[in-house]
PDB file of C-alpha atoms and ligand atoms in Angstrom:
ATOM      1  CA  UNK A   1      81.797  89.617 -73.114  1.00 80.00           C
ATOM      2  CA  UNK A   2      83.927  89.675 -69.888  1.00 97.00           C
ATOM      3  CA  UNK A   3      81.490  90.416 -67.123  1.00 98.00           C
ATOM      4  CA  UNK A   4      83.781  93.347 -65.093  1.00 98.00           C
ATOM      5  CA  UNK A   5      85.003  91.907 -61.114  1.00 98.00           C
ATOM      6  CA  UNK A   6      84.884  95.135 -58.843  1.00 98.00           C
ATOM      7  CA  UNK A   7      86.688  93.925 -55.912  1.00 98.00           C
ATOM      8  CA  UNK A   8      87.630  95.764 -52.639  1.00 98.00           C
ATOM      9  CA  UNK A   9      90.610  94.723 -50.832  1.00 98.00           C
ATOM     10  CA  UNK A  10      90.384  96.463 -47.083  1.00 98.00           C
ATOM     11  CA  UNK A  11      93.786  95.017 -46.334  1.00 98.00           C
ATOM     12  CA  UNK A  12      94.458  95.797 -42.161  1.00 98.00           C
ATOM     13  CA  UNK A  13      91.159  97.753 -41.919  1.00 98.00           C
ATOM     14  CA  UNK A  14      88.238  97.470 -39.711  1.00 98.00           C
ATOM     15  CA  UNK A  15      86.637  95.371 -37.019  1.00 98.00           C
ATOM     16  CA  UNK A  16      83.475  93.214 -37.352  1.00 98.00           C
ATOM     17  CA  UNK A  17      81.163  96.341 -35.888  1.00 98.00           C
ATOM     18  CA  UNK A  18      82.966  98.528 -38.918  1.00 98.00           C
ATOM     19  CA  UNK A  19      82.531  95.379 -41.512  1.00 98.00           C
ATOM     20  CA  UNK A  20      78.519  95.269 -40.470  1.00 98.00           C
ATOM     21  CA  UNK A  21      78.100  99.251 -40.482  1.00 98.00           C
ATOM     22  CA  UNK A  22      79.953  99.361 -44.165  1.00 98.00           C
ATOM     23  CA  UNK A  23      77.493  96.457 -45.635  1.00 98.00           C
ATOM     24  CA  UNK A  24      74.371  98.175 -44.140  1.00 98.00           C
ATOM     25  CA  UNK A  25      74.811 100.882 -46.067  1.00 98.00           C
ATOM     26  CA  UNK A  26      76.739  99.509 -48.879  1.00 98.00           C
ATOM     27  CA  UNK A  27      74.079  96.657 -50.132  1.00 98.00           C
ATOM     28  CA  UNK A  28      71.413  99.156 -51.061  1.00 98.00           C
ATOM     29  CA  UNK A  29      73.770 101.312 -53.250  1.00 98.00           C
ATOM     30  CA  UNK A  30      74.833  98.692 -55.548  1.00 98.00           C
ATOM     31  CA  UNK A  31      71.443  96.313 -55.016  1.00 98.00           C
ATOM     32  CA  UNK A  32      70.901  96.760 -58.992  1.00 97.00           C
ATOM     33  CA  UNK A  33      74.237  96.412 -59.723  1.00 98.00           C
ATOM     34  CA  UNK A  34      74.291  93.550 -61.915  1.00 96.00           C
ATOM     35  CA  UNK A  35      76.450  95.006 -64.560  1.00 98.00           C
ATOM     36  CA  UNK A  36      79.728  93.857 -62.560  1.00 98.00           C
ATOM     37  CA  UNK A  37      80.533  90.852 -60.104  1.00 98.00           C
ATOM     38  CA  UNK A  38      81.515  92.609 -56.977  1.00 98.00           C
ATOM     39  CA  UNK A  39      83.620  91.307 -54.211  1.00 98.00           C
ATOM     40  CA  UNK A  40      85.041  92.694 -50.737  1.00 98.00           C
ATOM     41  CA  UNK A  41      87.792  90.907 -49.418  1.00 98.00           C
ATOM     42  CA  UNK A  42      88.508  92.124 -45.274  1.00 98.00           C
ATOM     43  CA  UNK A  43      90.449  90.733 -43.209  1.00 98.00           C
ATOM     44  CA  UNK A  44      90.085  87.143 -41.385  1.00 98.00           C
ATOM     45  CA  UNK A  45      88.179  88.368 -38.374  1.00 98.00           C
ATOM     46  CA  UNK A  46      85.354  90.062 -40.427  1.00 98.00           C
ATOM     47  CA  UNK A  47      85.156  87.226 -42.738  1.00 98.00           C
ATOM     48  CA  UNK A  48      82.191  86.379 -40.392  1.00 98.00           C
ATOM     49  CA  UNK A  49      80.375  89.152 -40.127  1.00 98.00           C
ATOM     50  CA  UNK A  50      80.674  90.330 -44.358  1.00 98.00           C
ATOM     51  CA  UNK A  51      79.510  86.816 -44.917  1.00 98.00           C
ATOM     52  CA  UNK A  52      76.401  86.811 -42.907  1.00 98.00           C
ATOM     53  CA  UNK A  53      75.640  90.609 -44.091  1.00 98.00           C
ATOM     54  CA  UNK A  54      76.152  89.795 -47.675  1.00 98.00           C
ATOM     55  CA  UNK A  55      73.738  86.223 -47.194  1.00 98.00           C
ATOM     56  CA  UNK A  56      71.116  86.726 -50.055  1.00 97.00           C
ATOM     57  CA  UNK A  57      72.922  89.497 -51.942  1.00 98.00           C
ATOM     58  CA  UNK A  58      74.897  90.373 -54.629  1.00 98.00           C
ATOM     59  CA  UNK A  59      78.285  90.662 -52.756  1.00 98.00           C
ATOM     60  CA  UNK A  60      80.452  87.686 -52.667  1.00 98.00           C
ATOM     61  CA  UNK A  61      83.607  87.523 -49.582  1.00 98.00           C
ATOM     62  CA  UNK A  62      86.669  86.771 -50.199  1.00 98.00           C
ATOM     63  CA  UNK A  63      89.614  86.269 -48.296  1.00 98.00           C
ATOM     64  CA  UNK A  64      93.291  88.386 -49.105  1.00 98.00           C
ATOM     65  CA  UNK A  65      95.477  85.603 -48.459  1.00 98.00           C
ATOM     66  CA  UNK A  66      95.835  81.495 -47.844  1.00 98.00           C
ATOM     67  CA  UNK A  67      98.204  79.338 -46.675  1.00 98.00           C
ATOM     68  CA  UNK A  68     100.497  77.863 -49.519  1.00 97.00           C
ATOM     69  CA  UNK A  69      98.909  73.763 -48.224  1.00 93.00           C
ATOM     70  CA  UNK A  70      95.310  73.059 -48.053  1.00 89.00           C
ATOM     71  CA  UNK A  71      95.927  70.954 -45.578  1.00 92.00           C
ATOM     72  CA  UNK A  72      94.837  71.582 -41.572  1.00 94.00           C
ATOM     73  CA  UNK A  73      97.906  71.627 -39.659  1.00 95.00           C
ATOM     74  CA  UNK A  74     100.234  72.877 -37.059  1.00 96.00           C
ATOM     75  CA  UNK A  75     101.087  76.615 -38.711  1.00 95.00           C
ATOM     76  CA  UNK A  76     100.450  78.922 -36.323  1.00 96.00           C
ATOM     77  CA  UNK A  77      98.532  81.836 -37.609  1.00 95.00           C
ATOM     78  CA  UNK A  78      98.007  80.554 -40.735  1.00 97.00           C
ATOM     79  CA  UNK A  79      94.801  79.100 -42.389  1.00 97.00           C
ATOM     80  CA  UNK A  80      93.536  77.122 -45.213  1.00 98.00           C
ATOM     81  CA  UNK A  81      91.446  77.899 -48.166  1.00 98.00           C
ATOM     82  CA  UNK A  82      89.316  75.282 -47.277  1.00 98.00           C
ATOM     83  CA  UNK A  83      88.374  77.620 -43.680  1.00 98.00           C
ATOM     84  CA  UNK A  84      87.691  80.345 -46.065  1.00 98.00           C
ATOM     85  CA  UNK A  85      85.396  78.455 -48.098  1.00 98.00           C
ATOM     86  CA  UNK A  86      83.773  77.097 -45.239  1.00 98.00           C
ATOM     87  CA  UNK A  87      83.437  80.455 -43.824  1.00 98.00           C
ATOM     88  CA  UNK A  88      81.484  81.060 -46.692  1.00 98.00           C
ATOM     89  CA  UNK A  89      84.173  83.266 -48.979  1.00 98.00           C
ATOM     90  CA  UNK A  90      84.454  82.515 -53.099  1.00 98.00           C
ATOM     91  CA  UNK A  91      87.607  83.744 -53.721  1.00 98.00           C
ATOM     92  CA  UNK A  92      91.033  84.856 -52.248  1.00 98.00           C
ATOM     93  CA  UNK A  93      93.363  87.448 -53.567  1.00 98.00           C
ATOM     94  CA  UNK A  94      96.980  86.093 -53.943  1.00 98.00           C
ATOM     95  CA  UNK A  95     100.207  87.378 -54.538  1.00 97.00           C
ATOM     96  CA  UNK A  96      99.271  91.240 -53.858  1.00 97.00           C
ATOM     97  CA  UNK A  97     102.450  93.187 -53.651  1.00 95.00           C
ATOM     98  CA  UNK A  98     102.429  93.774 -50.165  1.00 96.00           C
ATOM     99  CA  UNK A  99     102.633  90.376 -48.942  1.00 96.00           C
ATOM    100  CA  UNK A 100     105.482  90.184 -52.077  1.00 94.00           C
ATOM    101  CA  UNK A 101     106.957  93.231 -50.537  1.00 94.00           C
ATOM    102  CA  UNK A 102     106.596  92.328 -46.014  1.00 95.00           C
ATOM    103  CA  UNK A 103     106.146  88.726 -46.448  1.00 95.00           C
ATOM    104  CA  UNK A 104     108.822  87.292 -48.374  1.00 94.00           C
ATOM    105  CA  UNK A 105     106.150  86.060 -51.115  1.00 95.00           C
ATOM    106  CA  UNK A 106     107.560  84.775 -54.243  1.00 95.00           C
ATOM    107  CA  UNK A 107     106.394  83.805 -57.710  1.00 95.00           C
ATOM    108  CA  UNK A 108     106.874  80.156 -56.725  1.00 95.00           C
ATOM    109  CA  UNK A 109     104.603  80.550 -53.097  1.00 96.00           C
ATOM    110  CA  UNK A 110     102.292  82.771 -54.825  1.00 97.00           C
ATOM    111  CA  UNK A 111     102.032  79.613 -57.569  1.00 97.00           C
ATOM    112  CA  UNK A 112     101.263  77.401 -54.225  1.00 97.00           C
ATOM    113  CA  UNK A 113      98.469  79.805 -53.054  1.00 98.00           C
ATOM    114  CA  UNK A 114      96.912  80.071 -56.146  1.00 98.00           C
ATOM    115  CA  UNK A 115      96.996  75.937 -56.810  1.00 98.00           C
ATOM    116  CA  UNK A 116      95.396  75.976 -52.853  1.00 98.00           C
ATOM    117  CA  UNK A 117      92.754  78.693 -53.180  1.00 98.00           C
ATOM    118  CA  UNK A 118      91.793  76.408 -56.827  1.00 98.00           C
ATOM    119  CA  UNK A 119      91.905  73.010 -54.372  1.00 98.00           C
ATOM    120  CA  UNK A 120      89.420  74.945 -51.917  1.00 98.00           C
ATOM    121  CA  UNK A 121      87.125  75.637 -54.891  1.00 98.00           C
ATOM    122  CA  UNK A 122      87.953  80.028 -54.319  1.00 98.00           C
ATOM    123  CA  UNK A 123      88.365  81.663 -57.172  1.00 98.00           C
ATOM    124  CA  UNK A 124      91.701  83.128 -57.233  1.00 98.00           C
ATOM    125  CA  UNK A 125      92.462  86.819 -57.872  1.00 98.00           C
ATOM    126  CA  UNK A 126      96.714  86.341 -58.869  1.00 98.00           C
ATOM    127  CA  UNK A 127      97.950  89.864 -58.399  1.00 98.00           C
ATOM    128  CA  UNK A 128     101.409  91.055 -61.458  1.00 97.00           C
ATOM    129  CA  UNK A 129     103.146  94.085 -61.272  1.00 97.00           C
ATOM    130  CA  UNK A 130     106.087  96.210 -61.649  1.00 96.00           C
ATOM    131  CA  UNK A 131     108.151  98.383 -59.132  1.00 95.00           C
ATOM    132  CA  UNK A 132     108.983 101.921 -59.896  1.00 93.00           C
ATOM    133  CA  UNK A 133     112.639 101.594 -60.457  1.00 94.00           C
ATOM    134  CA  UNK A 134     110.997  98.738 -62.922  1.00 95.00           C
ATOM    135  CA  UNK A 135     109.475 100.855 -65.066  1.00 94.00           C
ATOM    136  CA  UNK A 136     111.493 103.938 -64.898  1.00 92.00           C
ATOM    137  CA  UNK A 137     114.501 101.340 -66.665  1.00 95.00           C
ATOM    138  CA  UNK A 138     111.775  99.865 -69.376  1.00 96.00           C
ATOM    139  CA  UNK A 139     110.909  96.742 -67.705  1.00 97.00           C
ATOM    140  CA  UNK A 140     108.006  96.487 -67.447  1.00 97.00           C
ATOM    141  CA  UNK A 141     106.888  94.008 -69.195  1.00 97.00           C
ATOM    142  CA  UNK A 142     110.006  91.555 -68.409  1.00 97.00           C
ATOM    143  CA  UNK A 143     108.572  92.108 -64.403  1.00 97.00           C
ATOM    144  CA  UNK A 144     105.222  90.897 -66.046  1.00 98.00           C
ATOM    145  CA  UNK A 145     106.273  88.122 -68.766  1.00 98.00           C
ATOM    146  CA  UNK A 146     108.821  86.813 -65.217  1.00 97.00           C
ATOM    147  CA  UNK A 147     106.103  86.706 -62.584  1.00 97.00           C
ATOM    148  CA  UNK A 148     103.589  85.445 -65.296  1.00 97.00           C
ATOM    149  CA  UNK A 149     105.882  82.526 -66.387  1.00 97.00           C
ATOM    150  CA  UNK A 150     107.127  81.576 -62.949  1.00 95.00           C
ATOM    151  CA  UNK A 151     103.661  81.567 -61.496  1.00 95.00           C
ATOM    152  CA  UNK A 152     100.193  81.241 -63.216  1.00 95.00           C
ATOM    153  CA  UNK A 153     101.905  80.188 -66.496  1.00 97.00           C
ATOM    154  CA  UNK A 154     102.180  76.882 -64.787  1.00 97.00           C
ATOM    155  CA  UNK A 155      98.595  76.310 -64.288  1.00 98.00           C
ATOM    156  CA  UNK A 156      97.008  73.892 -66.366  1.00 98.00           C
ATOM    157  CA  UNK A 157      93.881  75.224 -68.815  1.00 97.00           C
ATOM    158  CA  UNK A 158      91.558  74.062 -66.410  1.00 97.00           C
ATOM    159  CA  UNK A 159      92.534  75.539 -63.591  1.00 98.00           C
ATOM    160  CA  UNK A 160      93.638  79.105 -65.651  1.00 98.00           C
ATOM    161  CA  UNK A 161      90.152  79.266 -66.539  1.00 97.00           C
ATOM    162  CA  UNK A 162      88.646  79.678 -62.505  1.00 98.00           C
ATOM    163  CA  UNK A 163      91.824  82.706 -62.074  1.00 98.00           C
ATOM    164  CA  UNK A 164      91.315  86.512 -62.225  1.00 98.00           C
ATOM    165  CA  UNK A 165      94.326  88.470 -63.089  1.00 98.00           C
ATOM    166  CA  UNK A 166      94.755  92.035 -61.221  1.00 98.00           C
ATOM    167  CA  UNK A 167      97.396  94.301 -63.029  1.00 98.00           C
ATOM    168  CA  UNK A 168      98.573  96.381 -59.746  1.00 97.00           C
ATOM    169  CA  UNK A 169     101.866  98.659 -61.155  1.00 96.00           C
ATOM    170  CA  UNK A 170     103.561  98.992 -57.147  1.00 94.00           C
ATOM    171  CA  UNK A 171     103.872 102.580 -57.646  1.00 93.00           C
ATOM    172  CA  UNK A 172     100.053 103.253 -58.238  1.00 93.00           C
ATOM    173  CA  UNK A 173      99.996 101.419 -54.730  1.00 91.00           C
ATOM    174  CA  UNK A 174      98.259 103.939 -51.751  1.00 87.00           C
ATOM    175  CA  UNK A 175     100.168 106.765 -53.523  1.00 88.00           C
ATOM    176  CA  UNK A 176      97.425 108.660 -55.240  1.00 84.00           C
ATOM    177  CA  UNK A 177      99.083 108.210 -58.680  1.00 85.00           C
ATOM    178  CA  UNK A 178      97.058 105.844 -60.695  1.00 85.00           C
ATOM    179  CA  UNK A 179      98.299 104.769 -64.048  1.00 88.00           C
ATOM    180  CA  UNK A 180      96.266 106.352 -67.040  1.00 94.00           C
ATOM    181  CA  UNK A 181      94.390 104.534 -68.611  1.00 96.00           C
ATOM    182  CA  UNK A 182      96.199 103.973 -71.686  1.00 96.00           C
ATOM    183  CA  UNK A 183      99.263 102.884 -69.305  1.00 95.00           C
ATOM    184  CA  UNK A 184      97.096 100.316 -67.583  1.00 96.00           C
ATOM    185  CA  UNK A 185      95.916  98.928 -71.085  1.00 97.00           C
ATOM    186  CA  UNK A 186      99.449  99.099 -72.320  1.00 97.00           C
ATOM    187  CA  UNK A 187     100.425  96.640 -69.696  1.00 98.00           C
ATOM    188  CA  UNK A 188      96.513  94.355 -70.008  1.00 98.00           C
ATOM    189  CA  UNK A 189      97.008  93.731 -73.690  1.00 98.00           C
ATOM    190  CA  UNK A 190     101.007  92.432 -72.911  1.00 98.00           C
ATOM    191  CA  UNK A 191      99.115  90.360 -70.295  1.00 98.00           C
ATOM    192  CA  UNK A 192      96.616  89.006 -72.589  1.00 98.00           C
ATOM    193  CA  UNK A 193      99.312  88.296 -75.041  1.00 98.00           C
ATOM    194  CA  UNK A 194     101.138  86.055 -72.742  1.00 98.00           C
ATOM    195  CA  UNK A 195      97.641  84.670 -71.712  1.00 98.00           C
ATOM    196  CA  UNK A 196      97.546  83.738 -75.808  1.00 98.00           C
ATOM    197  CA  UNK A 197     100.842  82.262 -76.165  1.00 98.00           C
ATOM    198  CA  UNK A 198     100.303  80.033 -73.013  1.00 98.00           C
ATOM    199  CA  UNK A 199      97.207  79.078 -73.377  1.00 98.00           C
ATOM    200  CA  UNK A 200      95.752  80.022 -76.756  1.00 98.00           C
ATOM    201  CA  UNK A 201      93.297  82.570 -77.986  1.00 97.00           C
ATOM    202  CA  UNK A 202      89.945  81.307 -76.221  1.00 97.00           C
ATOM    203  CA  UNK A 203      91.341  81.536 -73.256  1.00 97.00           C
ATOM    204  CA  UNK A 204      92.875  85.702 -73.719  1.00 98.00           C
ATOM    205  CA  UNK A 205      89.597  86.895 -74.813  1.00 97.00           C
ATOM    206  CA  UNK A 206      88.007  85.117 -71.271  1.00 97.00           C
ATOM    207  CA  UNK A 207      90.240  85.983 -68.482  1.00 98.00           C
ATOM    208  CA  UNK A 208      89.393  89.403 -66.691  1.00 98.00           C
ATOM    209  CA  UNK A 209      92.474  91.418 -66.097  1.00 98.00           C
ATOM    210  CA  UNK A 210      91.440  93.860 -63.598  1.00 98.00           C
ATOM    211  CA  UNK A 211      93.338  96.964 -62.608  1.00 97.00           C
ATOM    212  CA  UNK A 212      94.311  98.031 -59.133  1.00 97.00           C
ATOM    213  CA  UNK A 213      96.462 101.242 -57.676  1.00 96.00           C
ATOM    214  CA  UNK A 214      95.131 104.172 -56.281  1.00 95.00           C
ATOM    215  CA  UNK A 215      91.371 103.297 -58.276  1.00 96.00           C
ATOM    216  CA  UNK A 216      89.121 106.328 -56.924  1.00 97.00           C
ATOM    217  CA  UNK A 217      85.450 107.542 -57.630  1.00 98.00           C
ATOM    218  CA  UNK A 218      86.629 110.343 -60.076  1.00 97.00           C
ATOM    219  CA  UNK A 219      89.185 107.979 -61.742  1.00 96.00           C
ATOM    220  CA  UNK A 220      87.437 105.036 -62.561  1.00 98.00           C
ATOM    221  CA  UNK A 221      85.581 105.645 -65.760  1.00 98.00           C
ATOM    222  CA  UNK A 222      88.393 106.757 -67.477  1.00 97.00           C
ATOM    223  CA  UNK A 223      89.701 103.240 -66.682  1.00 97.00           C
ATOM    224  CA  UNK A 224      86.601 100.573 -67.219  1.00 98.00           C
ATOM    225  CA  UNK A 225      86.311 102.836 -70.552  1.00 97.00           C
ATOM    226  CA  UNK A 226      89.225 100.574 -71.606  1.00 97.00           C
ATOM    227  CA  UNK A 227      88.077  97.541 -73.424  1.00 97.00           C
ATOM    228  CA  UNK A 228      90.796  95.782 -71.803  1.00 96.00           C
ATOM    229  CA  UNK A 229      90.325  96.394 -68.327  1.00 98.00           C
ATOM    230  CA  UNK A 230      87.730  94.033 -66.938  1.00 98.00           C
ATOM    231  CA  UNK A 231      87.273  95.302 -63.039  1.00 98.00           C
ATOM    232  CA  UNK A 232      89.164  96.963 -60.819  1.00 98.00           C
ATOM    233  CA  UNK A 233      90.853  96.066 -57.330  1.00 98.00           C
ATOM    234  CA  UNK A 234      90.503  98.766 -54.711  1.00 98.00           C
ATOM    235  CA  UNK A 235      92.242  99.361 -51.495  1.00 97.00           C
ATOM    236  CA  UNK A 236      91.512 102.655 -50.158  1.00 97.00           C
ATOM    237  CA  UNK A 237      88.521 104.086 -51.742  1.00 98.00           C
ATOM    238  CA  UNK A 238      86.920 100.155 -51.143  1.00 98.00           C
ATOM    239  CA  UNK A 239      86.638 101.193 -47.133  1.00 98.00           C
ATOM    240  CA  UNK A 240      84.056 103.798 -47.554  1.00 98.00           C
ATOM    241  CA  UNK A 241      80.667 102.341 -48.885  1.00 98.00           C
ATOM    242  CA  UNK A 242      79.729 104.933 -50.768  1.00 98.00           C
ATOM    243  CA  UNK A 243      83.261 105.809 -52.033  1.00 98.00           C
ATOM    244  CA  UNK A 244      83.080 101.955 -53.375  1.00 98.00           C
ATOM    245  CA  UNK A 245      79.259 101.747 -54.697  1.00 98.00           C
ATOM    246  CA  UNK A 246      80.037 104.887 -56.870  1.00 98.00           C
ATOM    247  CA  UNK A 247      83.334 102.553 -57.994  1.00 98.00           C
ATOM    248  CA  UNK A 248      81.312  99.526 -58.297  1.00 98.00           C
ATOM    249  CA  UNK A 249      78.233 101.605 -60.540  1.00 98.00           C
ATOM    250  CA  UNK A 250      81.133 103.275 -62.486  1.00 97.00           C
TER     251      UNK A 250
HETATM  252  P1  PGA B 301      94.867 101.333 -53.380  1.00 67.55           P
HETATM  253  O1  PGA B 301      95.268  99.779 -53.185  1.00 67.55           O
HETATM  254  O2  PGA B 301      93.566 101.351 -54.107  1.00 67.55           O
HETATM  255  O3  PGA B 301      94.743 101.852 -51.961  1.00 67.55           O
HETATM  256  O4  PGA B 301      95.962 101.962 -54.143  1.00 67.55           O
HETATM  257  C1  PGA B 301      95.050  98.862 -54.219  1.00 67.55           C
HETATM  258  C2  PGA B 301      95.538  97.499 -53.792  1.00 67.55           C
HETATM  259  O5  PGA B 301      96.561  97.431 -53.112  1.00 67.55           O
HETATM  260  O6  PGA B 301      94.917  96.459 -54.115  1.00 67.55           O
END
């Protein structure tokens, strides 16, 4: 059984003051929510402040981003997985669409993140998906099979086995429209079969594919009642504690 990963990802949102407020009245909403991992990645400044208000609990930190080299060194603005761990994070998203889309990320730099956040000992959360103009042509899963093979296809076992895989279709993006849920488990079972040709059966039935795009209160049970969709990775709805406990306790 695939334990679900309910993960918020506040992308530019919030200062330390806002991060402390949200966990005060977050932790006691999902405080018997051991059903589900959960996981709220903010930005680098609240890192701080979500650590030390998540100490004891059952909310892990994780950062959105890493530099592509775990190495310290003169990269101005940039930082290592190793400062997130230290900071006291678990994981790191990677390869979300938006630093695909601003930040010139590739499948080959979002390879180097993930092969950094594994070096750091973070868990990595590789983020897949397709444009609109992708899937209006059918391509849907050529986008996927392409980013899969050029990036976490190149992992060996080992290190596949410490990755989370969030399915995030572009269009589903901050836009309201959320694939259905037979749409998102169309594109998690092509997912787990590339999983299974890569790197065999054992490994498919373990990974958690989670699903992320425009996940809300009222649309997430409809989702997690897919067998194949293992968590969820929320932007919006994750910057509103109660908004994200009643995602968390779907
Ligand atoms: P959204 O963002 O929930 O606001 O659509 C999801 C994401 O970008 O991870």
């Amino acid at each position: 059984m695939r334990k679900p990963l309910m993960a918020g990802n506040w992308k530019m949102y919030k200062t330390p003051a806002e991060t402390a407020a949200f966990f005060e009245k977050f932790l006691p909403l999902v405080a018997a929510s051991n059903h589900a991992d959960i996981l709220i990645c903010p930005p680098y400044v609240n890192i701080a402040a979500a650590v030390a208000a998540a100490r004891g609990s059952n909310v892990e930190v994780g950062g959105q981003n890493l530099h592509t080299a775990n190495k310290e060194g003169a990269y101005t603005g940039e930082i290592t997985g190793a400062m997130l761990r230290a900071a006291g994070c678990s994981a790191a998203i990677v390869g979300h669409s938006e630093r695909r889309q601003y930040f010139g990320e590739t499948c080959a730099t979002v390879l180097q993140r993930t092969l950094a956040a594994l070096d750091a000992g973070l868990r990595p959360v590789v983020c897949v998906g397709e444009r609109l103009e992708e899937r209006e042509s059918g391509r849907t899963e050529e986008v996927l099979a392409a980013q899969f093979r050029d990036g976490i296809a190149k992992l060996t076992p080992e290190q596949f086995g410490w990755i989370a895989i969030a399915y995030e279709p572009v269009w589903a993006i901050g836009t309201g429209k959320t694939a259905t849920p037979d749409m998102a488990a169309d594109a998690h079972r092509y997912l787990r079969s590339l999983v299974r040709q890569a790197y065999g059966a054992e490994a498919a039935a373990g990974v958690r594919i989670l699903y992320g795009g425009s996940v809300k209160p009222d649309n997430v049970r409809g989702l997690m009642a897919q067998p194949e969709i293992d968590g969820a990775l929320v932007g919006g709805a994750s910057l509103d504690p109660v908004s994200f406990a009643s995602i968390v306790n779907f």
